[in-house]
Structures are given as structure tokens and as C-alpha cells.
């Protein structure tokens, strides 16, 4: 948080997800393996239960592989939330939006980086947080990479917007 004349702002990275070969291979192999194993349980008579043992081994191997794959993304710019405006800054351009001119503002909160999920083995990546709004009949959407300190500041700014700008 930065303060200058009582104006608070928060600068949040705007990201774009990438799908590298390792992620695509994992998705294809995981779903293909599950379908093949399900069909083999239905159609193959396994007297010694070798198919069941092999299935458990393959599923455990795929789950471990899934935990090791990172969810890659690249930062395409930053979005700055201030008391009365939103500013998107990228290498190519800078766009400023006045909050009172925005329509249909929606914020989908998925979690911040490092937040513990229901399963204690996994942490949130900070991805999947989306901001949508319309400005002069043009729709904008941004995927935000949130960290712990962003959440509290963003909540404070949105609360201020609700009080001052009649935003629903």
C-alpha cells in the first residue's frame, strides 16, 4: 500500500496463463489412463487382481506428477486500483478508467498465493481471480495474480467504492 495525500492504491499483476507441453501431456495421459482403466475394469476378467494393483500404482504416479507440475503464467501488465479510478499499464499502452463511469463491475475471487485450501496438501496459486467491467460499452476482463497483502487493500478500496460511487 502506498499513501500520498490520503489516496490509497494497490498495484496487482495482470497475468495470462500458459499451457506448456508438460501440462498438456499430463492432462491427456491422466484422462486417457482413467478411461482405459475404467473400461478394463468393466470388460476384463482379472482373477489375480493384477489390474487393480497396476491401476492404483498408475493413479498414484499420475497424482504425484500432477503435484510436481507448476501452473505457469506470464505477467502482461499491472492494474492499479485507486480511490476513484482503475489504471491498466502494459508495455504497449496505458488505459485509465474512472470508477463512476464503469458499468457491470464483477470480481471473481479464487484465492491468493499461498492460501491453504481445504486439502492441506495444496496451496492456492493466486491465479483465477478475474475482474470484469464495461466502460463506454466496451467490455474488459483481466486475470489478476493476487498475494496476501493485495487482498486486504483491494477489499478496502472496493468498500470505499461501494460507499462513494453507487457500485453494485
PDB file of C-alpha atoms in Angstrom:
ATOM      1  CA  UNK A   1       0.000   0.000   0.000  1.00  0.00           C
ATOM      2  CA  UNK A   2       1.226   3.449  -0.786  1.00  0.00           C
ATOM      3  CA  UNK A   3      -0.141   6.639   0.623  1.00  0.00           C
ATOM      4  CA  UNK A   4       0.011  10.061  -0.890  1.00  0.00           C
ATOM      5  CA  UNK A   5      -2.455  12.691   0.327  1.00  0.00           C
ATOM      6  CA  UNK A   6      -4.726  10.010   1.795  1.00  0.00           C
ATOM      7  CA  UNK A   7      -5.120   8.315  -1.603  1.00  0.00           C
ATOM      8  CA  UNK A   8      -4.568   4.591  -1.258  1.00  0.00           C
ATOM      9  CA  UNK A   9      -3.767   2.339  -4.168  1.00  0.00           C
ATOM     10  CA  UNK A  10      -2.797  -1.222  -4.853  1.00  0.00           C
ATOM     11  CA  UNK A  11      -0.815  -2.450  -7.865  1.00  0.00           C
ATOM     12  CA  UNK A  12      -1.674  -6.003  -8.946  1.00  0.00           C
ATOM     13  CA  UNK A  13      -0.088  -8.026 -11.766  1.00  0.00           C
ATOM     14  CA  UNK A  14      -2.358  -8.952 -14.685  1.00  0.00           C
ATOM     15  CA  UNK A  15      -1.467 -12.406 -15.966  1.00  0.00           C
ATOM     16  CA  UNK A  16      -2.065 -14.725 -18.860  1.00  0.00           C
ATOM     17  CA  UNK A  17      -1.909 -18.482 -18.307  1.00  0.00           C
ATOM     18  CA  UNK A  18       0.370 -20.577 -20.438  1.00  0.00           C
ATOM     19  CA  UNK A  19      -0.145 -24.243 -21.290  1.00  0.00           C
ATOM     20  CA  UNK A  20       3.279 -25.818 -21.798  1.00  0.00           C
ATOM     21  CA  UNK A  21       3.805 -29.291 -23.180  1.00  0.00           C
ATOM     22  CA  UNK A  22       4.172 -30.876 -19.708  1.00  0.00           C
ATOM     23  CA  UNK A  23       0.713 -29.668 -18.637  1.00  0.00           C
ATOM     24  CA  UNK A  24      -0.915 -30.821 -21.872  1.00  0.00           C
ATOM     25  CA  UNK A  25       0.780 -34.233 -21.657  1.00  0.00           C
ATOM     26  CA  UNK A  26      -0.348 -34.628 -18.062  1.00  0.00           C
ATOM     27  CA  UNK A  27      -3.962 -33.781 -18.923  1.00  0.00           C
ATOM     28  CA  UNK A  28      -4.058 -36.152 -21.890  1.00  0.00           C
ATOM     29  CA  UNK A  29      -2.350 -39.017 -20.079  1.00  0.00           C
ATOM     30  CA  UNK A  30      -4.409 -38.606 -16.898  1.00  0.00           C
ATOM     31  CA  UNK A  31      -7.793 -38.691 -18.621  1.00  0.00           C
ATOM     32  CA  UNK A  32      -6.768 -41.390 -21.107  1.00  0.00           C
ATOM     33  CA  UNK A  33      -5.455 -43.586 -18.292  1.00  0.00           C
ATOM     34  CA  UNK A  34      -8.611 -43.150 -16.230  1.00  0.00           C
ATOM     35  CA  UNK A  35     -10.837 -44.043 -19.182  1.00  0.00           C
ATOM     36  CA  UNK A  36      -8.729 -47.087 -20.131  1.00  0.00           C
ATOM     37  CA  UNK A  37      -8.646 -48.325 -16.526  1.00  0.00           C
ATOM     38  CA  UNK A  38     -12.403 -47.884 -16.140  1.00  0.00           C
ATOM     39  CA  UNK A  39     -13.083 -49.766 -19.367  1.00  0.00           C
ATOM     40  CA  UNK A  40     -10.643 -52.529 -18.417  1.00  0.00           C
ATOM     41  CA  UNK A  41     -12.372 -52.996 -15.043  1.00  0.00           C
ATOM     42  CA  UNK A  42     -15.665 -53.379 -16.867  1.00  0.00           C
ATOM     43  CA  UNK A  43     -14.572 -55.691 -19.696  1.00  0.00           C
ATOM     44  CA  UNK A  44     -11.562 -57.691 -18.427  1.00  0.00           C
ATOM     45  CA  UNK A  45     -11.921 -60.601 -16.001  1.00  0.00           C
ATOM     46  CA  UNK A  46      -8.966 -60.203 -13.624  1.00  0.00           C
ATOM     47  CA  UNK A  47      -8.558 -63.346 -11.497  1.00  0.00           C
ATOM     48  CA  UNK A  48      -5.369 -62.338  -9.662  1.00  0.00           C
ATOM     49  CA  UNK A  49      -6.297 -58.663  -9.170  1.00  0.00           C
ATOM     50  CA  UNK A  50      -3.191 -57.533 -11.078  1.00  0.00           C
ATOM     51  CA  UNK A  51      -5.231 -54.925 -12.904  1.00  0.00           C
ATOM     52  CA  UNK A  52      -6.329 -53.360  -9.626  1.00  0.00           C
ATOM     53  CA  UNK A  53      -2.770 -53.198  -8.289  1.00  0.00           C
ATOM     54  CA  UNK A  54      -1.482 -51.720 -11.537  1.00  0.00           C
ATOM     55  CA  UNK A  55      -4.327 -49.190 -11.592  1.00  0.00           C
ATOM     56  CA  UNK A  56      -3.576 -47.940  -8.086  1.00  0.00           C
ATOM     57  CA  UNK A  57       0.128 -47.600  -8.935  1.00  0.00           C
ATOM     58  CA  UNK A  58      -0.590 -45.652 -12.139  1.00  0.00           C
ATOM     59  CA  UNK A  59      -3.087 -43.324 -10.430  1.00  0.00           C
ATOM     60  CA  UNK A  60      -0.655 -42.599  -7.565  1.00  0.00           C
ATOM     61  CA  UNK A  61       2.106 -41.939 -10.100  1.00  0.00           C
ATOM     62  CA  UNK A  62      -0.105 -39.510 -12.035  1.00  0.00           C
ATOM     63  CA  UNK A  63      -1.181 -37.692  -8.854  1.00  0.00           C
ATOM     64  CA  UNK A  64       2.465 -37.229  -7.797  1.00  0.00           C
ATOM     65  CA  UNK A  65       3.295 -35.974 -11.300  1.00  0.00           C
ATOM     66  CA  UNK A  66       0.362 -33.564 -11.095  1.00  0.00           C
ATOM     67  CA  UNK A  67       1.679 -32.060  -7.847  1.00  0.00           C
ATOM     68  CA  UNK A  68       5.095 -31.501  -9.416  1.00  0.00           C
ATOM     69  CA  UNK A  69       3.795 -29.595 -12.456  1.00  0.00           C
ATOM     70  CA  UNK A  70       3.671 -25.843 -11.926  1.00  0.00           C
ATOM     71  CA  UNK A  71       0.842 -23.672 -13.200  1.00  0.00           C
ATOM     72  CA  UNK A  72       2.825 -21.307 -15.435  1.00  0.00           C
ATOM     73  CA  UNK A  73       1.791 -17.788 -16.297  1.00  0.00           C
ATOM     74  CA  UNK A  74       3.307 -14.622 -17.664  1.00  0.00           C
ATOM     75  CA  UNK A  75       2.712 -11.090 -16.444  1.00  0.00           C
ATOM     76  CA  UNK A  76       1.277  -8.963 -19.267  1.00  0.00           C
ATOM     77  CA  UNK A  77       0.874  -5.763 -17.266  1.00  0.00           C
ATOM     78  CA  UNK A  78      -0.309  -4.297 -13.986  1.00  0.00           C
ATOM     79  CA  UNK A  79      -3.625  -2.928 -12.858  1.00  0.00           C
ATOM     80  CA  UNK A  80      -3.647  -0.128 -10.311  1.00  0.00           C
ATOM     81  CA  UNK A  81      -6.720   0.376  -8.134  1.00  0.00           C
ATOM     82  CA  UNK A  82      -7.038   3.871  -6.674  1.00  0.00           C
ATOM     83  CA  UNK A  83      -9.770   5.665  -4.770  1.00  0.00           C
ATOM     84  CA  UNK A  84     -11.545   6.872  -7.904  1.00  0.00           C
ATOM     85  CA  UNK A  85     -10.010   5.044 -10.867  1.00  0.00           C
ATOM     86  CA  UNK A  86      -8.584   1.852 -12.296  1.00  0.00           C
ATOM     87  CA  UNK A  87      -5.484   2.047 -14.453  1.00  0.00           C
ATOM     88  CA  UNK A  88      -4.128  -0.763 -16.650  1.00  0.00           C
ATOM     89  CA  UNK A  89      -0.455  -0.454 -17.566  1.00  0.00           C
ATOM     90  CA  UNK A  90       1.266  -2.757 -20.059  1.00  0.00           C
ATOM     91  CA  UNK A  91       4.315  -2.493 -22.302  1.00  0.00           C
ATOM     92  CA  UNK A  92       2.133  -1.372 -25.205  1.00  0.00           C
ATOM     93  CA  UNK A  93      -0.270   1.089 -23.593  1.00  0.00           C
ATOM     94  CA  UNK A  94      -1.864   2.609 -20.518  1.00  0.00           C
ATOM     95  CA  UNK A  95      -5.634   2.811 -20.072  1.00  0.00           C
ATOM     96  CA  UNK A  96      -7.330   4.751 -17.273  1.00  0.00           C
ATOM     97  CA  UNK A  97     -10.940   4.128 -16.220  1.00  0.00           C
ATOM     98  CA  UNK A  98     -12.933   6.369 -13.874  1.00  0.00           C
ATOM     99  CA  UNK A  99     -14.866   4.258 -11.392  1.00  0.00           C
ATOM    100  CA  UNK A 100     -18.070   6.301 -11.708  1.00  0.00           C
ATOM    101  CA  UNK A 101     -18.140   5.626 -15.491  1.00  0.00           C
ATOM    102  CA  UNK A 102     -17.869   1.843 -15.152  1.00  0.00           C
ATOM    103  CA  UNK A 103     -20.834  -0.476 -15.560  1.00  0.00           C
ATOM    104  CA  UNK A 104     -21.389  -4.105 -14.579  1.00  0.00           C
ATOM    105  CA  UNK A 105     -18.320  -4.465 -12.384  1.00  0.00           C
ATOM    106  CA  UNK A 106     -17.730  -8.092 -11.363  1.00  0.00           C
ATOM    107  CA  UNK A 107     -14.858  -9.532  -9.389  1.00  0.00           C
ATOM    108  CA  UNK A 108     -14.423 -13.319  -9.176  1.00  0.00           C
ATOM    109  CA  UNK A 109     -12.226 -14.213  -6.231  1.00  0.00           C
ATOM    110  CA  UNK A 110     -10.447 -17.565  -6.409  1.00  0.00           C
ATOM    111  CA  UNK A 111      -7.783 -17.114  -3.728  1.00  0.00           C
ATOM    112  CA  UNK A 112      -4.407 -15.583  -3.051  1.00  0.00           C
ATOM    113  CA  UNK A 113      -0.965 -17.124  -3.459  1.00  0.00           C
ATOM    114  CA  UNK A 114      -0.138 -19.439  -0.577  1.00  0.00           C
ATOM    115  CA  UNK A 115      -3.645 -19.621   0.910  1.00  0.00           C
ATOM    116  CA  UNK A 116      -4.285 -23.087   2.328  1.00  0.00           C
ATOM    117  CA  UNK A 117      -7.089 -24.898   0.545  1.00  0.00           C
ATOM    118  CA  UNK A 118      -9.461 -27.450   2.019  1.00  0.00           C
ATOM    119  CA  UNK A 119      -6.941 -30.173   1.241  1.00  0.00           C
ATOM    120  CA  UNK A 120      -3.891 -29.242   3.313  1.00  0.00           C
ATOM    121  CA  UNK A 121      -1.531 -30.658   0.684  1.00  0.00           C
ATOM    122  CA  UNK A 122      -2.232 -27.864  -1.791  1.00  0.00           C
ATOM    123  CA  UNK A 123      -1.873 -24.116  -1.686  1.00  0.00           C
ATOM    124  CA  UNK A 124      -3.617 -21.612  -3.916  1.00  0.00           C
ATOM    125  CA  UNK A 125      -1.573 -20.300  -6.790  1.00  0.00           C
ATOM    126  CA  UNK A 126      -3.067 -16.802  -6.711  1.00  0.00           C
ATOM    127  CA  UNK A 127      -4.398 -17.276 -10.245  1.00  0.00           C
ATOM    128  CA  UNK A 128      -8.011 -17.438 -11.352  1.00  0.00           C
ATOM    129  CA  UNK A 129      -9.059 -14.071  -9.900  1.00  0.00           C
ATOM    130  CA  UNK A 130     -10.935 -12.179 -12.589  1.00  0.00           C
ATOM    131  CA  UNK A 131     -12.129  -8.600 -12.931  1.00  0.00           C
ATOM    132  CA  UNK A 132     -14.833  -7.737 -15.485  1.00  0.00           C
ATOM    133  CA  UNK A 133     -16.387  -4.367 -16.270  1.00  0.00           C
ATOM    134  CA  UNK A 134     -17.797  -2.242 -19.071  1.00  0.00           C
ATOM    135  CA  UNK A 135     -16.599   1.232 -19.932  1.00  0.00           C
ATOM    136  CA  UNK A 136     -18.462   3.105 -22.672  1.00  0.00           C
ATOM    137  CA  UNK A 137     -19.993  -0.173 -23.937  1.00  0.00           C
ATOM    138  CA  UNK A 138     -16.590  -1.871 -24.295  1.00  0.00           C
ATOM    139  CA  UNK A 139     -16.102  -4.982 -22.159  1.00  0.00           C
ATOM    140  CA  UNK A 140     -12.822  -5.506 -20.336  1.00  0.00           C
ATOM    141  CA  UNK A 141     -11.648  -8.546 -18.412  1.00  0.00           C
ATOM    142  CA  UNK A 142      -8.413  -9.104 -16.560  1.00  0.00           C
ATOM    143  CA  UNK A 143      -6.995 -12.134 -14.771  1.00  0.00           C
ATOM    144  CA  UNK A 144      -5.241 -10.994 -11.612  1.00  0.00           C
ATOM    145  CA  UNK A 145      -2.408 -12.621  -9.656  1.00  0.00           C
ATOM    146  CA  UNK A 146      -3.223 -11.939  -6.004  1.00  0.00           C
ATOM    147  CA  UNK A 147      -0.973 -12.236  -2.996  1.00  0.00           C
ATOM    148  CA  UNK A 148      -1.968 -11.944   0.665  1.00  0.00           C
ATOM    149  CA  UNK A 149      -1.294  -8.210   1.002  1.00  0.00           C
ATOM    150  CA  UNK A 150      -3.286  -7.423  -2.166  1.00  0.00           C
ATOM    151  CA  UNK A 151      -6.496  -8.912  -0.775  1.00  0.00           C
ATOM    152  CA  UNK A 152      -6.832  -6.619   2.240  1.00  0.00           C
ATOM    153  CA  UNK A 153      -6.011  -3.476   0.267  1.00  0.00           C
ATOM    154  CA  UNK A 154      -8.346  -4.419  -2.574  1.00  0.00           C
ATOM    155  CA  UNK A 155     -11.158  -5.126  -0.120  1.00  0.00           C
ATOM    156  CA  UNK A 156     -10.642  -1.685   1.447  1.00  0.00           C
ATOM    157  CA  UNK A 157     -10.716   0.096  -1.920  1.00  0.00           C
ATOM    158  CA  UNK A 158     -13.840  -1.775  -3.088  1.00  0.00           C
ATOM    159  CA  UNK A 159     -15.566  -0.921   0.196  1.00  0.00           C
ATOM    160  CA  UNK A 160     -14.700   2.732  -0.444  1.00  0.00           C
ATOM    161  CA  UNK A 161     -16.100   2.497  -3.993  1.00  0.00           C
ATOM    162  CA  UNK A 162     -19.360   0.998  -2.709  1.00  0.00           C
ATOM    163  CA  UNK A 163     -19.745   3.866  -0.247  1.00  0.00           C
ATOM    164  CA  UNK A 164     -18.902   6.671  -2.676  1.00  0.00           C
ATOM    165  CA  UNK A 165     -19.853   5.603  -6.212  1.00  0.00           C
ATOM    166  CA  UNK A 166     -23.064   3.547  -6.024  1.00  0.00           C
ATOM    167  CA  UNK A 167     -21.442   0.412  -7.437  1.00  0.00           C
ATOM    168  CA  UNK A 168     -23.311  -2.866  -7.232  1.00  0.00           C
TER     169      UNK A 168
END
